[in-house]
Amino acid sequence: DIQMTQSPSVLSASVGDRVTLSCKASQNINKNLDWYQQKLGEAPKLLIYFTNNLQTGIPSRFSGSGSGTDYTLTISSLQPEDVATYYCYQYNSGNTFGAGTKLELK
Amino acid sequence: QVQLKESGPGLVQPSQTLSLTCTVSGLSLTSNSVSWIRQPPGKGLEWMGVIWSNGGTDYNSAIKSRLSISRDTSKSQVFLKMNSLQTEDTAMYFCARDTMGITYWGQGVMVTVSS
């Protein structure tokens, strides 16, 4: 089974910061990766699909990149409403979520 | 307007079978896939399995022996059955439309495994 490792597990940043979240797969997942945002008490929300495609309605400050085993979610200018846990999710072989990165305000 | 809603018992005894229903509106099950995903309290997400638009299924290998997903397209319902429940199966269970990303999620149903 493919394992997904997210880092860091917790990230503290200030409003306006550029924030980068990482996700590493245990084998090549051919860009078959999504990013989800989950706020406390809510269902997850799709942000990015197939590595770098912005879901409709998601602010353009969110972007995704990567290939092979290494993937990144970037928030260009952190906003207070971005406080949440972020999960990567691969569907290349089986389906696996990463353990999540909890994003906090400094 | 696409909606998914999970229903089922909130409490299940250990070793018993969990049965959940996902009722879908605003989309056709013959054109969309539906996944089940769960989340233990305070922990991360676990993909459980999917029923594809053609009716085929795939399951998480870790729970495959205990899990079954089926559907009734005439009623727009997807079903999850998982047997031999243990306390570690206590979680919020979500159904979600899984086509071009997991785009629509139900509100989730909390299932507690306890005697």
PDB file of C-alpha atoms in Angstrom, chain A residues 1 34 36 38 41-46 48-49 55 87 89 91 94-100, chain B residues 35 37 39 43-47 50 52 58 60-62 94 98 100-103 105-107:
ATOM      1  CA  ASP A   1       0.000   0.000   0.000  1.00  0.00           C
ATOM      2  CA  ASP A  34      -5.707  15.990  -4.205  1.00  0.00           C
ATOM      3  CA  TYR A  36      -8.381  18.882   1.214  1.00  0.00           C
ATOM      4  CA  GLN A  38     -10.898  20.528   7.043  1.00  0.00           C
ATOM      5  CA  GLY A  41     -16.403  20.332  13.111  1.00  0.00           C
ATOM      6  CA  GLU A  42     -16.836  20.370   9.342  1.00  0.00           C
ATOM      7  CA  ALA A  43     -16.502  17.889   6.509  1.00  0.00           C
ATOM      8  CA  PRO A  44     -13.357  18.251   4.399  1.00  0.00           C
ATOM      9  CA  LYS A  45     -13.390  20.510   1.362  1.00  0.00           C
ATOM     10  CA  LEU A  46     -11.591  19.849  -1.925  1.00  0.00           C
ATOM     11  CA  ILE A  48      -6.808  21.119  -5.429  1.00  0.00           C
ATOM     12  CA  TYR A  49      -7.319  18.080  -7.658  1.00  0.00           C
ATOM     13  CA  GLN A  55     -11.343  23.531  -7.494  1.00  0.00           C
ATOM     14  CA  TYR A  87      -4.785  16.534   4.020  1.00  0.00           C
ATOM     15  CA  TYR A  89      -4.910  12.193  -0.762  1.00  0.00           C
ATOM     16  CA  TYR A  91      -5.654   7.723  -5.683  1.00  0.00           C
ATOM     17  CA  GLY A  94      -5.556   2.247  -3.684  1.00  0.00           C
ATOM     18  CA  ASN A  95      -6.564   5.409  -1.940  1.00  0.00           C
ATOM     19  CA  THR A  96      -4.685   6.938   0.971  1.00  0.00           C
ATOM     20  CA  PHE A  97      -4.873  10.121   2.993  1.00  0.00           C
ATOM     21  CA  GLY A  98      -1.873  11.676   4.638  1.00  0.00           C
ATOM     22  CA  ALA A  99      -1.998  12.236   8.392  1.00  0.00           C
ATOM     23  CA  GLY A 100      -2.590  15.951   7.952  1.00  0.00           C
TER      24      GLY A 100
ATOM     25  CA  SER B  35     -16.753   6.685  -1.387  1.00  0.00           C
ATOM     26  CA  ILE B  37     -14.436   7.795   4.520  1.00  0.00           C
ATOM     27  CA  GLN B  39     -12.460   9.818  10.930  1.00  0.00           C
ATOM     28  CA  LYS B  43      -7.611  11.833  14.263  1.00  0.00           C
ATOM     29  CA  GLY B  44      -7.130  11.867  10.513  1.00  0.00           C
ATOM     30  CA  LEU B  45      -9.151  10.648   7.555  1.00  0.00           C
ATOM     31  CA  GLU B  46      -9.256   7.048   6.397  1.00  0.00           C
ATOM     32  CA  TRP B  47     -10.601   6.075   2.992  1.00  0.00           C
ATOM     33  CA  VAL B  50     -15.748   3.136  -3.192  1.00  0.00           C
ATOM     34  CA  TRP B  52     -17.949   3.078  -8.899  1.00  0.00           C
ATOM     35  CA  ASP B  58     -12.773  -1.276  -4.298  1.00  0.00           C
ATOM     36  CA  ASN B  60      -9.098  -0.384   1.717  1.00  0.00           C
ATOM     37  CA  SER B  61      -6.934  -3.479   2.055  1.00  0.00           C
ATOM     38  CA  ALA B  62      -6.730  -3.012   5.834  1.00  0.00           C
ATOM     39  CA  PHE B  94     -18.789  10.174   5.763  1.00  0.00           C
ATOM     40  CA  ASP B  98     -15.869  10.726  -5.614  1.00  0.00           C
ATOM     41  CA  MET B 100     -12.891  14.325 -10.280  1.00  0.00           C
ATOM     42  CA  GLY B 101     -12.005  14.722  -6.659  1.00  0.00           C
ATOM     43  CA  ILE B 102     -14.139  14.162  -3.585  1.00  0.00           C
ATOM     44  CA  THR B 103     -16.291  17.153  -4.285  1.00  0.00           C
ATOM     45  CA  TRP B 105     -19.483  15.277   1.305  1.00  0.00           C
ATOM     46  CA  GLY B 106     -22.271  14.307   3.616  1.00  0.00           C
ATOM     47  CA  GLN B 107     -22.412  15.828   7.083  1.00  0.00           C
TER      48      GLN B 107
END
